Structures are given as structure tokens and as C-alpha cells.
Amino acid sequence: MTRRVLDVGQCDADHARIKQLLSSRFDVEIERAHDAVDALKMARRETFDLILVNRLFDADRGEGLELVRSLKADGETSDIPVMLVSNFPDAQKEAVELGAVKGFGKSELGDPATAAKLGETLGEG
């Protein structure tokens, strides 16, 4: 079964790396949003199995943790698994406290543990 992932706030290079990791391991369709406004609209009108949120959005420097907070507080999106993409442990901890699943940093994209973590949400790849 094809899973749907929304990737939010990544620059082009990081989006390409994340897309490569996901598509090489899982049967996924990957959508992209550049900011919180678009991400919230998409999450409310489409079905996603996972939302990946960058700590700082490339396009407008928006705060990923604020998007996590909004997604988890919204009755229409609160059940969607969310992972923060950040190398900073404090940001990961805060995201989990807000209701996210423990995410990963960009420096961990090649780590098999990252694929395993994604597999817990997306199903084995």
C-alpha cells in the first residue's frame, strides 16, 4: 500500500535527500509544502501517513515546532504522525513533548536507524 508523506520546510537539496531515502525504502508518494500555512491547508484536505517538519523553514524561516504545535492541537490533523527533522536534541525533545514521534536530523539520513524509525510509522520498506 502506498503511503503519503508531507515534507515541510526543506530546502531543495535536503528535500531531494529525504525523498531519495523514502522512495528507496518505502512505497511512498511525497508531497511538499514550503511553509506552515500551506502545510496546514494540505494536512486538512488530504490524507497523509506522516508529516516531516524541518526545524526552521527554508522559505520563510518559520518555526517547525510551531507547526508541530498547530498540527497536534487541530482536531483535523492531531492524529497524523509528525516527525521533526533536526539535529538538535532539545528541539527533538520539545517536538515529542508536543506530541510528535521522535524524528531525526539531516546528519542521520544515511543511518540505518533512521530508516528503521521511519519504518515504524510507514510500515516496513
PDB file of C-alpha atoms in Angstrom:
ATOM      1  CA  MET A   1       0.000   0.000   0.000  1.00  0.00           C
ATOM      2  CA  THR A   2       1.367   3.396  -0.982  1.00  0.00           C
ATOM      3  CA  ARG A   3       1.910   5.729   1.964  1.00  0.00           C
ATOM      4  CA  ARG A   4       1.694   9.515   1.670  1.00  0.00           C
ATOM      5  CA  VAL A   5       4.281  11.803   3.246  1.00  0.00           C
ATOM      6  CA  LEU A   6       4.214  15.591   3.502  1.00  0.00           C
ATOM      7  CA  ASP A   7       7.686  17.155   3.685  1.00  0.00           C
ATOM      8  CA  VAL A   8       7.568  20.686   5.105  1.00  0.00           C
ATOM      9  CA  GLY A   9      10.117  23.476   5.031  1.00  0.00           C
ATOM     10  CA  GLN A  10      13.140  21.758   3.495  1.00  0.00           C
ATOM     11  CA  CYS A  11      15.480  23.429   1.024  1.00  0.00           C
ATOM     12  CA  ASP A  12      15.643  21.785  -2.407  1.00  0.00           C
ATOM     13  CA  ALA A  13      18.799  19.787  -1.625  1.00  0.00           C
ATOM     14  CA  ASP A  14      17.504  18.400   1.682  1.00  0.00           C
ATOM     15  CA  HIS A  15      14.098  17.642   0.185  1.00  0.00           C
ATOM     16  CA  ALA A  16      15.846  15.658  -2.556  1.00  0.00           C
ATOM     17  CA  ARG A  17      17.887  13.701   0.009  1.00  0.00           C
ATOM     18  CA  ILE A  18      14.816  12.929   2.128  1.00  0.00           C
ATOM     19  CA  LYS A  19      12.817  11.973  -0.962  1.00  0.00           C
ATOM     20  CA  GLN A  20      15.624   9.630  -2.076  1.00  0.00           C
ATOM     21  CA  LEU A  21      15.735   7.937   1.332  1.00  0.00           C
ATOM     22  CA  LEU A  22      11.978   7.487   1.481  1.00  0.00           C
ATOM     23  CA  SER A  23      11.475   6.321  -2.090  1.00  0.00           C
ATOM     24  CA  SER A  24      14.400   3.878  -1.930  1.00  0.00           C
ATOM     25  CA  ARG A  25      12.990   2.118   1.142  1.00  0.00           C
ATOM     26  CA  PHE A  26       9.229   2.569   1.088  1.00  0.00           C
ATOM     27  CA  ASP A  27       6.267   2.648  -1.269  1.00  0.00           C
ATOM     28  CA  VAL A  28       5.574   6.364  -0.816  1.00  0.00           C
ATOM     29  CA  GLU A  29       4.136   9.391  -2.505  1.00  0.00           C
ATOM     30  CA  ILE A  30       5.845  12.559  -1.266  1.00  0.00           C
ATOM     31  CA  GLU A  31       4.205  15.966  -1.286  1.00  0.00           C
ATOM     32  CA  ARG A  32       5.931  19.178  -0.352  1.00  0.00           C
ATOM     33  CA  ALA A  33       4.957  22.363   1.479  1.00  0.00           C
ATOM     34  CA  HIS A  34       7.260  25.331   1.951  1.00  0.00           C
ATOM     35  CA  ASP A  35       5.571  26.944   4.940  1.00  0.00           C
ATOM     36  CA  ALA A  36       3.164  26.316   7.806  1.00  0.00           C
ATOM     37  CA  VAL A  37       0.142  27.880   6.106  1.00  0.00           C
ATOM     38  CA  ASP A  38       0.381  25.559   3.096  1.00  0.00           C
ATOM     39  CA  ALA A  39       1.209  22.561   5.289  1.00  0.00           C
ATOM     40  CA  LEU A  40      -1.867  23.083   7.472  1.00  0.00           C
ATOM     41  CA  LYS A  41      -4.119  23.503   4.434  1.00  0.00           C
ATOM     42  CA  MET A  42      -2.744  20.343   2.830  1.00  0.00           C
ATOM     43  CA  ALA A  43      -2.965  18.317   6.062  1.00  0.00           C
ATOM     44  CA  ARG A  44      -6.615  19.303   6.485  1.00  0.00           C
ATOM     45  CA  ARG A  45      -7.727  18.471   2.946  1.00  0.00           C
ATOM     46  CA  GLU A  46      -5.551  15.453   2.082  1.00  0.00           C
ATOM     47  CA  THR A  47      -4.638  12.194   3.776  1.00  0.00           C
ATOM     48  CA  PHE A  48      -1.050  11.795   4.965  1.00  0.00           C
ATOM     49  CA  ASP A  49       0.567   8.912   6.819  1.00  0.00           C
ATOM     50  CA  LEU A  50       3.460  11.070   8.044  1.00  0.00           C
ATOM     51  CA  ILE A  51       4.402  14.743   8.118  1.00  0.00           C
ATOM     52  CA  LEU A  52       8.108  15.618   8.244  1.00  0.00           C
ATOM     53  CA  VAL A  53       8.730  19.123   9.598  1.00  0.00           C
ATOM     54  CA  ASN A  54      12.016  20.994   9.296  1.00  0.00           C
ATOM     55  CA  ARG A  55      13.086  22.830  12.455  1.00  0.00           C
ATOM     56  CA  LEU A  56      13.481  26.093  10.511  1.00  0.00           C
ATOM     57  CA  PHE A  57      11.683  26.500   7.200  1.00  0.00           C
ATOM     58  CA  ASP A  58      13.933  27.344   4.302  1.00  0.00           C
ATOM     59  CA  ALA A  59      11.456  29.628   2.508  1.00  0.00           C
ATOM     60  CA  ASP A  60      10.371  31.940   5.335  1.00  0.00           C
ATOM     61  CA  ARG A  61      12.451  30.880   8.387  1.00  0.00           C
ATOM     62  CA  GLY A  62       9.238  29.773  10.074  1.00  0.00           C
ATOM     63  CA  GLU A  63       9.499  27.645  13.214  1.00  0.00           C
ATOM     64  CA  GLY A  64       8.868  23.947  12.746  1.00  0.00           C
ATOM     65  CA  LEU A  65       7.969  23.475  16.394  1.00  0.00           C
ATOM     66  CA  GLU A  66       5.128  25.958  15.984  1.00  0.00           C
ATOM     67  CA  LEU A  67       3.781  23.866  13.109  1.00  0.00           C
ATOM     68  CA  VAL A  68       4.056  20.713  15.229  1.00  0.00           C
ATOM     69  CA  ARG A  69       2.117  22.508  17.980  1.00  0.00           C
ATOM     70  CA  SER A  70      -0.571  23.616  15.493  1.00  0.00           C
ATOM     71  CA  LEU A  71      -0.915  20.181  13.883  1.00  0.00           C
ATOM     72  CA  LYS A  72      -1.250  18.429  17.224  1.00  0.00           C
ATOM     73  CA  ALA A  73      -3.757  20.986  18.568  1.00  0.00           C
ATOM     74  CA  ASP A  74      -6.018  20.798  15.496  1.00  0.00           C
ATOM     75  CA  GLY A  75      -8.747  18.168  15.668  1.00  0.00           C
ATOM     76  CA  GLU A  76      -8.487  17.548  11.913  1.00  0.00           C
ATOM     77  CA  THR A  77      -4.735  16.827  11.980  1.00  0.00           C
ATOM     78  CA  SER A  78      -3.884  15.724  15.506  1.00  0.00           C
ATOM     79  CA  ASP A  79      -3.872  12.002  14.622  1.00  0.00           C
ATOM     80  CA  ILE A  80      -1.317  12.330  11.807  1.00  0.00           C
ATOM     81  CA  PRO A  81       2.163  11.199  12.886  1.00  0.00           C
ATOM     82  CA  VAL A  82       4.644  14.085  12.770  1.00  0.00           C
ATOM     83  CA  MET A  83       8.451  13.926  12.915  1.00  0.00           C
ATOM     84  CA  LEU A  84      10.759  16.880  13.380  1.00  0.00           C
ATOM     85  CA  VAL A  85      13.793  16.988  11.098  1.00  0.00           C
ATOM     86  CA  SER A  86      16.517  18.469  13.300  1.00  0.00           C
ATOM     87  CA  ASN A  87      19.996  17.597  14.540  1.00  0.00           C
ATOM     88  CA  PHE A  88      19.300  19.388  17.842  1.00  0.00           C
ATOM     89  CA  PRO A  89      18.331  17.060  20.737  1.00  0.00           C
ATOM     90  CA  ASP A  90      16.500  19.839  22.613  1.00  0.00           C
ATOM     91  CA  ALA A  91      14.293  20.523  19.581  1.00  0.00           C
ATOM     92  CA  GLN A  92      13.571  16.792  19.208  1.00  0.00           C
ATOM     93  CA  LYS A  93      12.654  16.578  22.889  1.00  0.00           C
ATOM     94  CA  GLU A  94      10.287  19.549  22.609  1.00  0.00           C
ATOM     95  CA  ALA A  95       8.660  18.106  19.486  1.00  0.00           C
ATOM     96  CA  VAL A  96       7.979  14.822  21.292  1.00  0.00           C
ATOM     97  CA  GLU A  97       6.549  16.737  24.255  1.00  0.00           C
ATOM     98  CA  LEU A  98       4.183  18.445  21.782  1.00  0.00           C
ATOM     99  CA  GLY A  99       3.002  15.054  20.511  1.00  0.00           C
ATOM    100  CA  ALA A 100       5.391  14.278  17.649  1.00  0.00           C
ATOM    101  CA  VAL A 101       7.082  10.939  17.079  1.00  0.00           C
ATOM    102  CA  LYS A 102      10.846  11.127  17.698  1.00  0.00           C
ATOM    103  CA  GLY A 103      12.350  12.383  14.472  1.00  0.00           C
ATOM    104  CA  PHE A 104      15.845  12.543  13.037  1.00  0.00           C
ATOM    105  CA  GLY A 105      18.469  15.008  11.913  1.00  0.00           C
ATOM    106  CA  LYS A 106      19.700  15.583   8.396  1.00  0.00           C
ATOM    107  CA  SER A 107      23.081  14.251   9.508  1.00  0.00           C
ATOM    108  CA  GLU A 108      21.329  10.914  10.207  1.00  0.00           C
ATOM    109  CA  LEU A 109      19.789  10.411   6.757  1.00  0.00           C
ATOM    110  CA  GLY A 110      22.280   7.666   5.873  1.00  0.00           C
ATOM    111  CA  ASP A 111      21.956   5.913   9.232  1.00  0.00           C
ATOM    112  CA  PRO A 112      20.021   2.612   9.116  1.00  0.00           C
ATOM    113  CA  ALA A 113      18.376   3.622  12.413  1.00  0.00           C
ATOM    114  CA  THR A 114      16.661   6.495  10.591  1.00  0.00           C
ATOM    115  CA  ALA A 115      15.129   4.143   8.032  1.00  0.00           C
ATOM    116  CA  ALA A 116      14.042   1.876  10.899  1.00  0.00           C
ATOM    117  CA  LYS A 117      12.448   4.837  12.696  1.00  0.00           C
ATOM    118  CA  LEU A 118      10.582   5.808   9.515  1.00  0.00           C
ATOM    119  CA  GLY A 119       9.548   2.170   9.063  1.00  0.00           C
ATOM    120  CA  GLU A 120       7.816   2.203  12.450  1.00  0.00           C
ATOM    121  CA  THR A 121       5.432   4.807  11.064  1.00  0.00           C
ATOM    122  CA  LEU A 122       5.304   3.910   7.366  1.00  0.00           C
ATOM    123  CA  GLY A 123       5.489   0.134   7.657  1.00  0.00           C
ATOM    124  CA  GLU A 124       8.494  -1.908   6.721  1.00  0.00           C
ATOM    125  CA  GLY A 125      10.127  -0.867   3.483  1.00  0.00           C
TER     126      GLY A 125
END
